[in-house]
CSV table of C-alpha atoms and ligand atoms in Angstrom, one decimal:
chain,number,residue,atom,x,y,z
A,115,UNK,CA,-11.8,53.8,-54.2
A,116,UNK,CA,-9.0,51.2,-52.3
A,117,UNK,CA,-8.3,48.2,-54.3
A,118,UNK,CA,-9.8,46.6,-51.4
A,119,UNK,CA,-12.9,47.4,-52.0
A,120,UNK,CA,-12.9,47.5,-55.6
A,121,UNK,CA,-12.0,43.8,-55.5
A,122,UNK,CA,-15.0,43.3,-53.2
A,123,UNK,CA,-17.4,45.0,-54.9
A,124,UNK,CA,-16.4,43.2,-58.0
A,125,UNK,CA,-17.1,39.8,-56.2
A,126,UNK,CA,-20.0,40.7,-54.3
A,127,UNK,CA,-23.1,38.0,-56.1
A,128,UNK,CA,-25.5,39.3,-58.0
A,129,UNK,CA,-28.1,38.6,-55.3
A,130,UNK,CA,-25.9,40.5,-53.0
A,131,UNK,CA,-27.0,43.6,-54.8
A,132,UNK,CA,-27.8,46.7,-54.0
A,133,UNK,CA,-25.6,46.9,-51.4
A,134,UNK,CA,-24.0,49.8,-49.0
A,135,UNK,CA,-20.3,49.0,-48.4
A,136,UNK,CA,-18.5,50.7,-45.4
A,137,UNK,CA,-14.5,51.3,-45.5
A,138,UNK,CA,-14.1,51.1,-42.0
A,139,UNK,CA,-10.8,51.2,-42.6
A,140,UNK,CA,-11.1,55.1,-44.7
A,141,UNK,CA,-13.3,55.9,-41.5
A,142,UNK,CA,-10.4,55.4,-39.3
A,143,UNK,CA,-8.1,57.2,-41.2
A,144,UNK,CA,-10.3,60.0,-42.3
A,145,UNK,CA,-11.4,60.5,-38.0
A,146,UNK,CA,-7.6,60.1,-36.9
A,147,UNK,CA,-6.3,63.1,-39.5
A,148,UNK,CA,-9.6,65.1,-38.3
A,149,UNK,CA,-8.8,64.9,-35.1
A,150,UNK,CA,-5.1,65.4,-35.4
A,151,UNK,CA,-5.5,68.8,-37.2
A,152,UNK,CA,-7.5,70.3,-34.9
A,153,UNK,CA,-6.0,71.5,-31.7
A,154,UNK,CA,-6.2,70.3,-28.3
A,155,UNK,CA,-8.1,72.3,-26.9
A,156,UNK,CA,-11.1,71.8,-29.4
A,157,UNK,CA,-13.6,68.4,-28.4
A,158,UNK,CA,-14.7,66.6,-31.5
A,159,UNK,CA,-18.2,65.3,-31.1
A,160,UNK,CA,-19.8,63.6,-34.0
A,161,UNK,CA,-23.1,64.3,-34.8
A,162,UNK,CA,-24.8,60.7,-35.0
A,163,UNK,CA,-28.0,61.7,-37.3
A,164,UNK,CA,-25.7,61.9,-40.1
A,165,UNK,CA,-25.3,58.0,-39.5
A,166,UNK,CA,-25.7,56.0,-36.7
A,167,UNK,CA,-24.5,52.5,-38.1
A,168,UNK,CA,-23.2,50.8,-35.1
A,169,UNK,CA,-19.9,50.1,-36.9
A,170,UNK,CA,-19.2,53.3,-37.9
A,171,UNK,CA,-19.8,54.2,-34.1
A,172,UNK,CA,-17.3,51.6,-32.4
A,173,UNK,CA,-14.7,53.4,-35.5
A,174,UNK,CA,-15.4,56.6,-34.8
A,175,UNK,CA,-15.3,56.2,-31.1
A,176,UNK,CA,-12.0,55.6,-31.0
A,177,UNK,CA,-11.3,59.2,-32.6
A,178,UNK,CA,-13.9,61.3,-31.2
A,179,UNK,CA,-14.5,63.2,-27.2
A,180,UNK,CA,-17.9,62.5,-27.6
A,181,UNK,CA,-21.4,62.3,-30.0
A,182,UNK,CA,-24.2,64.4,-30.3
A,183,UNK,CA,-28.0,63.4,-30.3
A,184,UNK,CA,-31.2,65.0,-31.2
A,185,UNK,CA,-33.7,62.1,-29.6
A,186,UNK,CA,-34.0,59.5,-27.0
A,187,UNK,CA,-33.7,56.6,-29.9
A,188,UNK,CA,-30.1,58.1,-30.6
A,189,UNK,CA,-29.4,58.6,-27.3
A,190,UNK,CA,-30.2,55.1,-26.4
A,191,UNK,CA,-28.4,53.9,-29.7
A,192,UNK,CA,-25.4,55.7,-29.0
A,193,UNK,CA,-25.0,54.6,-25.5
A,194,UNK,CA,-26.1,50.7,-26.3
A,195,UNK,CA,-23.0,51.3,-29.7
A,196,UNK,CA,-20.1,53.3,-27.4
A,197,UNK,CA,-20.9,52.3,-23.7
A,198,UNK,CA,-18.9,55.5,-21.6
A,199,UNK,CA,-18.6,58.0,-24.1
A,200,UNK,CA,-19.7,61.4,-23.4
A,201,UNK,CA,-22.9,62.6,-25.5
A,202,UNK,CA,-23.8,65.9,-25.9
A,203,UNK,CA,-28.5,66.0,-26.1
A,204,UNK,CA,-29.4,68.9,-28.5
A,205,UNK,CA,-32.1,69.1,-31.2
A,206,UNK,CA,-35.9,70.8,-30.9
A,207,UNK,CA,-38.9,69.6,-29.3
A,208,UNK,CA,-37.6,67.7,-26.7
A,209,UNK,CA,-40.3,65.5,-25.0
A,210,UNK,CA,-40.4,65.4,-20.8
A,211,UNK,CA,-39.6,61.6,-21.0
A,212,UNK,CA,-36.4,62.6,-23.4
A,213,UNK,CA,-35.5,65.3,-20.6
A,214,UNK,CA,-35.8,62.7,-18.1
A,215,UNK,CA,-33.3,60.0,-20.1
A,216,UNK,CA,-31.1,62.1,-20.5
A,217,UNK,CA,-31.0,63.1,-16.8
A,218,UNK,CA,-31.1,60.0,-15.7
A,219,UNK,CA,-28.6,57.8,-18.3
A,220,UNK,CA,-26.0,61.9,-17.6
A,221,UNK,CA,-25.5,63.2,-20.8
A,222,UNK,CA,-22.4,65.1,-20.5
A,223,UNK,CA,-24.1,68.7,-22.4
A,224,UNK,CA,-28.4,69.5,-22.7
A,225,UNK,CA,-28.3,72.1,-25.6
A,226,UNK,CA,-31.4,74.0,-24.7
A,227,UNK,CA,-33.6,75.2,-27.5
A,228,UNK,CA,-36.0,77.1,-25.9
A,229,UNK,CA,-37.1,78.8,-22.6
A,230,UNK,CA,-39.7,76.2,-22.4
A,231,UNK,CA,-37.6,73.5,-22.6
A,232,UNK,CA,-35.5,75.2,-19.6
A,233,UNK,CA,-38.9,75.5,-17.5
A,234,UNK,CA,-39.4,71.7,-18.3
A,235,UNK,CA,-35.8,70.6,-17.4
A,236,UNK,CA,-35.8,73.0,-13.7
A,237,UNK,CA,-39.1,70.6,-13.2
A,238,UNK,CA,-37.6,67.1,-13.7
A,239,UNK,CA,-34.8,67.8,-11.7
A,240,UNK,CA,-34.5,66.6,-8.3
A,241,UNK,CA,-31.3,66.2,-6.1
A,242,UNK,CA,-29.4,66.3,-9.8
A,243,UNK,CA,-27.2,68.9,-11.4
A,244,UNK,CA,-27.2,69.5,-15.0
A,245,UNK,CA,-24.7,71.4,-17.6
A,246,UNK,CA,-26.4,73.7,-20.6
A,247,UNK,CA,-25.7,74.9,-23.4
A,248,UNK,CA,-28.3,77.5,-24.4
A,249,UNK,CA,-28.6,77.0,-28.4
A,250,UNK,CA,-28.6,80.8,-30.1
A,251,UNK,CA,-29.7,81.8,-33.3
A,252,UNK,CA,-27.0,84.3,-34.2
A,253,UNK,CA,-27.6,87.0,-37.0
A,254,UNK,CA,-24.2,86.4,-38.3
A,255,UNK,CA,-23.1,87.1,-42.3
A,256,UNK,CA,-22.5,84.1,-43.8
A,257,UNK,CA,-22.0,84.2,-47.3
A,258,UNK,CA,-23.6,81.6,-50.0
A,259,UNK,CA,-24.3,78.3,-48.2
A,260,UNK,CA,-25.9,75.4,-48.6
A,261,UNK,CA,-28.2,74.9,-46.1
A,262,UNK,CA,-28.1,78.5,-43.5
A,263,UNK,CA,-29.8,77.5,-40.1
A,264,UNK,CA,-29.2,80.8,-38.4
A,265,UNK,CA,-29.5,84.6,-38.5
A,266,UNK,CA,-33.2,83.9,-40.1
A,267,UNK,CA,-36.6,82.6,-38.8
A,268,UNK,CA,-35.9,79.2,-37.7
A,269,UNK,CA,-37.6,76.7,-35.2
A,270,UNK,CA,-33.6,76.2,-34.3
A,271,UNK,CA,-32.3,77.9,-30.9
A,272,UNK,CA,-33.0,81.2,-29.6
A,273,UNK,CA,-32.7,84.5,-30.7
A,274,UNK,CA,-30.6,86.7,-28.6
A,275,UNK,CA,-33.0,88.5,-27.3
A,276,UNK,CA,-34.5,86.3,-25.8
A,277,UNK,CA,-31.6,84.9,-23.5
A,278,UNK,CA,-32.2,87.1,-20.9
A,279,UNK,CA,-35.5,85.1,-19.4
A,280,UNK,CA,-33.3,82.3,-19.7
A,281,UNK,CA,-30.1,83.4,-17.9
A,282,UNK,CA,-32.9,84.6,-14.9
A,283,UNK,CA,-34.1,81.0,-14.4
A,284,UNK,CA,-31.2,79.0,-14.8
A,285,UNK,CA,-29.6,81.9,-12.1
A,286,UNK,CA,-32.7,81.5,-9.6
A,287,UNK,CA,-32.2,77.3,-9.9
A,288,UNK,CA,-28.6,77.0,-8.6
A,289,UNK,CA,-28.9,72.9,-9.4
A,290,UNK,CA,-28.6,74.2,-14.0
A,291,UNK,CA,-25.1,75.6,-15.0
A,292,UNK,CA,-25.0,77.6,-17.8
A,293,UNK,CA,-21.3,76.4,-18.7
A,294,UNK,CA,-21.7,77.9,-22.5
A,295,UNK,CA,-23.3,78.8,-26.2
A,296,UNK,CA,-23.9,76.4,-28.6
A,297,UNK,CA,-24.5,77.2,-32.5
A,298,UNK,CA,-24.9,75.3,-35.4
A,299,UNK,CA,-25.8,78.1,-38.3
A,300,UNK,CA,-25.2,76.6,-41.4
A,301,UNK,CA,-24.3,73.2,-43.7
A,302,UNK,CA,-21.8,73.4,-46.4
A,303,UNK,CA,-19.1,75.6,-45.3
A,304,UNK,CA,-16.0,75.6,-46.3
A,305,UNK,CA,-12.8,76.1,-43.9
A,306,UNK,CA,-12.6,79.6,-44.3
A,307,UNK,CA,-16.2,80.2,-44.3
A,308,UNK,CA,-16.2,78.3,-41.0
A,309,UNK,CA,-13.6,80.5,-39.2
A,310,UNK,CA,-15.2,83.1,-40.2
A,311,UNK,CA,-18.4,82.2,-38.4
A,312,UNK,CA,-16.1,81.2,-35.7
A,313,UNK,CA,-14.6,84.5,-35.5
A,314,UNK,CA,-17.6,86.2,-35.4
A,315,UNK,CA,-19.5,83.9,-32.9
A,316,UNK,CA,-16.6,83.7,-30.3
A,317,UNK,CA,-16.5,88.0,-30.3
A,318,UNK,CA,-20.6,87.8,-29.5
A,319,UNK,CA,-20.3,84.9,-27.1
A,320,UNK,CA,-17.7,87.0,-25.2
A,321,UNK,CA,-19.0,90.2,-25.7
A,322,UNK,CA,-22.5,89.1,-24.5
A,323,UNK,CA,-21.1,87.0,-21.5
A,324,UNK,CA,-19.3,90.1,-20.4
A,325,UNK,CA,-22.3,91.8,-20.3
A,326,UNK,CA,-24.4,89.8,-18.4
A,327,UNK,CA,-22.1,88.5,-15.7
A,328,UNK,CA,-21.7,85.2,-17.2
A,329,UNK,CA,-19.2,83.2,-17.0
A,330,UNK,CA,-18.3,81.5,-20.1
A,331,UNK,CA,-16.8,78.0,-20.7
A,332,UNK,CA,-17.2,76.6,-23.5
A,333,UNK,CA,-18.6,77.3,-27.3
A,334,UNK,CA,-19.5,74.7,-29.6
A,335,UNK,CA,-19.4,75.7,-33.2
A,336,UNK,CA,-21.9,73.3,-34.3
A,337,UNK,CA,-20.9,71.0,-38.2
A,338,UNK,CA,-21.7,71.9,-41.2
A,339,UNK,CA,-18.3,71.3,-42.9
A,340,UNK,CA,-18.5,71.3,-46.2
A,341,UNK,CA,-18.8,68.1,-48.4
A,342,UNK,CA,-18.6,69.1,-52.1
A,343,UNK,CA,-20.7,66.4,-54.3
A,344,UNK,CA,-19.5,67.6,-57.5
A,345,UNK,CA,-16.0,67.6,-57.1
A,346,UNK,CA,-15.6,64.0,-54.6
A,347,UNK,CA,-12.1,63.8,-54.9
A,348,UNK,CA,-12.0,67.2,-52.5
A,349,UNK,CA,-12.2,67.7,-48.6
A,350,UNK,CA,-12.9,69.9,-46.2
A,351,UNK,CA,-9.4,71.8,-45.3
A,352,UNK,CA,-9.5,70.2,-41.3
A,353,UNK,CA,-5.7,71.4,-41.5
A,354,UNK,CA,-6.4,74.9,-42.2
A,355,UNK,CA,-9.6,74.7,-40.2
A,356,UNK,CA,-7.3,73.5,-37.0
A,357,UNK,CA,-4.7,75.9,-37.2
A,358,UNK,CA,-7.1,78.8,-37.8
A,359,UNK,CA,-8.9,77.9,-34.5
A,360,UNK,CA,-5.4,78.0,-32.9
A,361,UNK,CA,-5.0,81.2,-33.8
A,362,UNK,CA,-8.3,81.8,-33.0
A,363,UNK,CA,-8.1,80.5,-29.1
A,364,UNK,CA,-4.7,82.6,-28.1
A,365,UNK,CA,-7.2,85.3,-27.9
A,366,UNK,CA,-9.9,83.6,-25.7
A,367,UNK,CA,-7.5,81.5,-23.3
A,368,UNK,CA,-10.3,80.1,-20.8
A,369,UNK,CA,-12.3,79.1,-23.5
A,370,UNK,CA,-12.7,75.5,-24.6
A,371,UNK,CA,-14.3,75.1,-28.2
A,372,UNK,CA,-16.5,71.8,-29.5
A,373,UNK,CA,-17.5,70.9,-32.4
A,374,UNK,CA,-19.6,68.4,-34.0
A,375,UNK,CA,-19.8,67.4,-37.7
A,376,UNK,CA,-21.6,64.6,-39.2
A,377,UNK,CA,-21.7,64.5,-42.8
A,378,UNK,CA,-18.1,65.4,-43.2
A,379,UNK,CA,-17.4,63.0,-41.1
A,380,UNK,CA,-18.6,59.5,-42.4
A,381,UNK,CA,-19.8,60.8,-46.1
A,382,UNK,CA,-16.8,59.2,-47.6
A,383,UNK,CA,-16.1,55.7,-46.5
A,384,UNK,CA,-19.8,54.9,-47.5
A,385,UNK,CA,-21.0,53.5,-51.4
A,386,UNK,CA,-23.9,52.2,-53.0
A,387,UNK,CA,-23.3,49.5,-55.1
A,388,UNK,CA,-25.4,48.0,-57.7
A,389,UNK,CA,-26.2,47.5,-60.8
A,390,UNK,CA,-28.0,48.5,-64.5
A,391,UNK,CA,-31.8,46.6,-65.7
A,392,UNK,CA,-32.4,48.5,-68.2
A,393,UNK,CA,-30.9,51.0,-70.6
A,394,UNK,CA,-34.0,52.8,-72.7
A,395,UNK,CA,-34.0,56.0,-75.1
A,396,UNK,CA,-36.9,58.5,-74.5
A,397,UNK,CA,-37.6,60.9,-77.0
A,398,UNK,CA,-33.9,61.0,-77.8
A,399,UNK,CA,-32.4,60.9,-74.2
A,400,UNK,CA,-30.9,58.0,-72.1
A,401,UNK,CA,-32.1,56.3,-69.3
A,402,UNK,CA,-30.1,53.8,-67.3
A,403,UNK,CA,-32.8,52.0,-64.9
A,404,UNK,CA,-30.8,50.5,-61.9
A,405,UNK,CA,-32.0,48.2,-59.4
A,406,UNK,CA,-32.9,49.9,-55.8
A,407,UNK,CA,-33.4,53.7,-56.3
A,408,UNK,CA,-33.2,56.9,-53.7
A,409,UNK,CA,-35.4,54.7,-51.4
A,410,UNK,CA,-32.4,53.3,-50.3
A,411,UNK,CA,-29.9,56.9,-51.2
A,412,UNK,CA,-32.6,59.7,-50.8
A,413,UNK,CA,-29.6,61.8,-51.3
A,414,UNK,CA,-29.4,63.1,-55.0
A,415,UNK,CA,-33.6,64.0,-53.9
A,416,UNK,CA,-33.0,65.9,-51.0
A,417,UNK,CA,-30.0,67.9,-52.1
A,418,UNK,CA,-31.0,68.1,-55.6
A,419,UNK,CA,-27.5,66.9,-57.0
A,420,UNK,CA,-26.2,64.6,-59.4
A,421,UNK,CA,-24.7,61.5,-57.0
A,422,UNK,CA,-21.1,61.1,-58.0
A,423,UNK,CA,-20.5,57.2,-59.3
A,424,UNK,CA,-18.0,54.6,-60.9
A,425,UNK,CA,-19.1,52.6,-63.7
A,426,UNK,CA,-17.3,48.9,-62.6
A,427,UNK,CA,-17.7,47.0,-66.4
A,428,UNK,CA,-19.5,44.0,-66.0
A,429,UNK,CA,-18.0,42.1,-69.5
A,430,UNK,CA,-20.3,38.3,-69.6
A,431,UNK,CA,-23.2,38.7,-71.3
A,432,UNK,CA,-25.4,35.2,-71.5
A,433,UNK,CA,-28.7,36.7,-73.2
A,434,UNK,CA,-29.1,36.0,-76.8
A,435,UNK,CA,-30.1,39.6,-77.9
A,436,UNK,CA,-28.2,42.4,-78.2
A,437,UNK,CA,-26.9,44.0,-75.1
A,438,UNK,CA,-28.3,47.4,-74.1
A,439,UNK,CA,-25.4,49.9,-74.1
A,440,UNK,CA,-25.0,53.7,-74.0
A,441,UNK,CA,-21.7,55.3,-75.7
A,442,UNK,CA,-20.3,58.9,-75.5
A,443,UNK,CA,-23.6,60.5,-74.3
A,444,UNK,CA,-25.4,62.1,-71.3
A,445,UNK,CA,-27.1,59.3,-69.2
A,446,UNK,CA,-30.2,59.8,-66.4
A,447,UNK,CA,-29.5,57.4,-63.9
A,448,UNK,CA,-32.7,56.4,-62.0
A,449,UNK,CA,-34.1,54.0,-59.9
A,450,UNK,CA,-36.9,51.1,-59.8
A,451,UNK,CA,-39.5,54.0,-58.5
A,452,UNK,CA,-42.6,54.6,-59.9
A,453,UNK,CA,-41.7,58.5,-59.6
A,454,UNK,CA,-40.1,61.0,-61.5
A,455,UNK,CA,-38.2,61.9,-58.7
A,456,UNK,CA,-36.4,58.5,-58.6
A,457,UNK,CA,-33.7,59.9,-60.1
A,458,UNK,CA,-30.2,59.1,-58.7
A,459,UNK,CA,-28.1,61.3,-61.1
A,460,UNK,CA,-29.2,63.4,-64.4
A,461,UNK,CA,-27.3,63.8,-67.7
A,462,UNK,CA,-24.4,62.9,-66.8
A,463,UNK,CA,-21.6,61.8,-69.6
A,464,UNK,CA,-20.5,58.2,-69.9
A,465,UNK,CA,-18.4,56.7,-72.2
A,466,UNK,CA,-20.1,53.3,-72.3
A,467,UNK,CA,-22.6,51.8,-70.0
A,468,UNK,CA,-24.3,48.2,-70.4
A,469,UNK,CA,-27.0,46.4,-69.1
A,470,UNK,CA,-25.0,44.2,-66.4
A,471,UNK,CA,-22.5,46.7,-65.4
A,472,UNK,CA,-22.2,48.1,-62.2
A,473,UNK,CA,-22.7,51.1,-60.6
A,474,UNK,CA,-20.6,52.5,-57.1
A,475,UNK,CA,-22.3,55.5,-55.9
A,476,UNK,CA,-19.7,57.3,-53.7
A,477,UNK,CA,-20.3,59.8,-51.0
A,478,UNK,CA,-23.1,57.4,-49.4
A,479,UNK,CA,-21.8,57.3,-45.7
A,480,UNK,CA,-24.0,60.3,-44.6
A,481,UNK,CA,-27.5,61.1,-44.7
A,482,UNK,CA,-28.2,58.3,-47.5
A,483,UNK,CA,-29.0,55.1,-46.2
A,484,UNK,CA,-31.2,56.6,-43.1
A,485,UNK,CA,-32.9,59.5,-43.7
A,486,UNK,CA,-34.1,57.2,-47.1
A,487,UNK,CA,-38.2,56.4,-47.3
A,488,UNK,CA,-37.4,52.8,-47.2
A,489,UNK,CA,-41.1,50.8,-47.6
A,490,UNK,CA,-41.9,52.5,-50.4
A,491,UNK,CA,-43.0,50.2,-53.5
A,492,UNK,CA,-41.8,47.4,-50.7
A,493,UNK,CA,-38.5,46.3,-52.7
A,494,UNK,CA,-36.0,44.5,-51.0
A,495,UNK,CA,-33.6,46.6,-48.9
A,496,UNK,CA,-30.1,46.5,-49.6
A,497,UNK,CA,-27.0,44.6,-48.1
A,498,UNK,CA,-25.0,45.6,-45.6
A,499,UNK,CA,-21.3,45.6,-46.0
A,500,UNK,CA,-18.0,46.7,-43.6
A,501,UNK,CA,-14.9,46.4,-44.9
A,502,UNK,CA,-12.8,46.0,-41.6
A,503,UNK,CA,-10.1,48.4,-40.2
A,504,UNK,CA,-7.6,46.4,-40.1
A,505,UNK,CA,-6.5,46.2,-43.9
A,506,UNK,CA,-6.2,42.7,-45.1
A,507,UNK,CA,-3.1,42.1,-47.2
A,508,UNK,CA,-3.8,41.7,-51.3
A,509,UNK,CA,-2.6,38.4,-52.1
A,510,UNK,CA,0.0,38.7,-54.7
A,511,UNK,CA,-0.5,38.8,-58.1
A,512,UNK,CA,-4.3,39.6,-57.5
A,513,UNK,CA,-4.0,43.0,-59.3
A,514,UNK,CA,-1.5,44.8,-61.5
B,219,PLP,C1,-27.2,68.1,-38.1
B,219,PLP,C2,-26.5,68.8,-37.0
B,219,PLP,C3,-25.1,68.7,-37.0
B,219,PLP,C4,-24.2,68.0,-38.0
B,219,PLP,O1,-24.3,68.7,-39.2
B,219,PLP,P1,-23.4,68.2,-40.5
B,219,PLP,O2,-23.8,69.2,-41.5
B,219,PLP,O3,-23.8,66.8,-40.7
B,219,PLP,O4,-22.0,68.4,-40.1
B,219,PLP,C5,-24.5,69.3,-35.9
B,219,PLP,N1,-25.2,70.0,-34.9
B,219,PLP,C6,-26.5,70.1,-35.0
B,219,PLP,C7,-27.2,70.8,-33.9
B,219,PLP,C8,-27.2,69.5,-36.1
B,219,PLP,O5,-28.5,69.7,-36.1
């Protein structure tokens, strides 16, 4: 954590809590050394599910080709956020009216999930051409991940075998070019894990192109780098990751690769800040009870972790009983839900907590704030904070 944010977490009010803070200025950073490890020839799209905050958008837009959506709402959100930037239309079950938004607003790249969603496309053109991507579900070996997309049933893409009806209708409609393969396999990978997938993608994508006649353009790799929640302090290797793909591309020189990471992306310049209610002992274990809950970081629920956090002492007390603490022991931290599943982070070892002190929940810039079940039990939702990019100076003597 910057000292710039520490100070302003430490002077945000106590009504001013919870709050999500945004280090715009660790976004800008974070995007610039992402995109100046990878090589030229690879686009960096951002996927905007991961969070679409317009903020982080006008950041991240600075740093990125392009962003990738998977509805008309993003679509419309990312065009209304970055004006002129390319976007890239993929996800399942498009509707007709999507389709036809997309045509008309030209997104740069349809990713095409299925051969029905090719017939529906060939009937909402008119006069207009459109580039593809045909989305493949690639049985390809990819170790212990967190979350594999591919090489297994999924409603995600096609299976190979079933590119060939594909390929026959996008070659009898001369107004659809096929200008590449899109996959996106897997979440959680690390950078040698990834160019390994890479690797083994780019030798089908050519091999099968050969095959069929096609001419091949471009592959995009899809996200899924890799953010480790137990160890924050880590990061996806984009260094490695680039020069690998380097190496990679001398052997495929017409190729151009994209890829498109979300979490990896924005996880880190994003916390949840608030603070403990209520410290409690059940049958001999220790509950901290902090205000807001995972209806505002669904997080810890959905990936079954242990959030990582910063205990920011709070040291006035004004009450005139004893202040609630817990010292050297395992703490539950959970939230103001009336479910068990309200829990933010479990057992985890603090040296002293107290009613009053507050609690920074890193990694919160990705999947937290939006993919959270907001309304329910109606509590207040939390503030909304961006720490500008352009670093303020600390006055002197403010800290050590
Ligand atoms: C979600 C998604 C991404 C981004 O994945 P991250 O794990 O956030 O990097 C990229 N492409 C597609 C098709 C996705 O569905």
């Amino acid at each position: 954590m910057s000292d710039r944010l520490l100070r302003h977490i430490r002077e945000l009010g106590e009504d001013q809590l919870p709050a999500y803070v945004y280090d715009l200025h660790q976004l800008h950073e974070h995007a610039a050394a992402i995109r100046a490890a990878l090589p030229e020839r690879v686009q960096l799209f951002y996927a905007a599910k991961a969070n679409s905050d317009p903020r982080l958008i006008e950041v991240l837009r600075e740093h990125v080709d392009g962003f990738e959506v998977a509805s008309g709402g993003e679509l419309h959100h990312i065009q209304a956020a970055a004006p002129g930037t390319a976007v890239a239309f993929g996800g399942p079950g498009k509707t007709p009216t999507e389709l036809e938004q997309a045509l008309q607003t030209g997104v740069d790249r349809l990713h095409i999930e299925s051969e029905q969603e090719l017939r529906l496309l060939t009937g909402l053109l008119g006069e207009q051409t459109t580039a593809v991507l045909l989305r493949v579900n690639l049985p390809i070996a990819l170790g212990p991940v967190a979350l594999a997309m591919g090489g297994q049933p999924s409603p995600f893409g096609l299976d190979p075998d079933h590119l060939d009806r594909c390929l026959a209708l996008i070659a009898a409609d001369d107004r659809i070019r096929l200008h590449g393969i899109h996959v996106h396999l897997a979440s959680g990978l690390d950078a040698p894990a990834h160019l390994d997938v890479a690797r083994q993608v780019l030798a089908w994508a050519t091999d099968w192109a050969a095959e069929k006649g096609v001419q091949l353009s471009e592959v995009n790799l899809g996200g899924g780098m890799g953010v480790d929640y137990t160890r924050p302090g880590t990061r996806f290797d984009w260094t490695a990751f680039g020069s690998g793909l380097r190496r990679l591309l001398e052997r495929y020189p017409r190729l151009s690769l994209r890829i498109e990471p979300g979490r990896s992306v924005t996880v880190y310049c994003g916390w949840y800040v608030t603070r403990v209610l209520d410290i409690k002992r059940s049958h001999g274990h220790a509950f901290a009870v902090l205000r807001g809950g995972t209806h505002h970081l669904r997080t810890p629920a959905t990936k079954q972790h242990d959030q990582p956090f910063d205990i920011l002492p709070v040291d006035t007390w004004d009450r005139p009983w004893e202040r609630p603490e817990a010292r050297d022991e395992l703490v539950t931290m959970v939230g103001q839900l009336c479910t068990p599943k309200d829990v933010l982070a479990r057992n985890t070892p603090v040296e002293r907590l107290r009613v009053g002190d507050r609690i920074a929940f890193s990694l919160a810039g990705a999947y937290a704030w939006n993919i959270s079940h907001h309304d329910f039990l109606m509590h207040p939702a939390p503030h909304f904070h961006h720490l500008d990019h352009t670093p303020v100076p600390v006055p002197a003597g403010s800290h050590p």
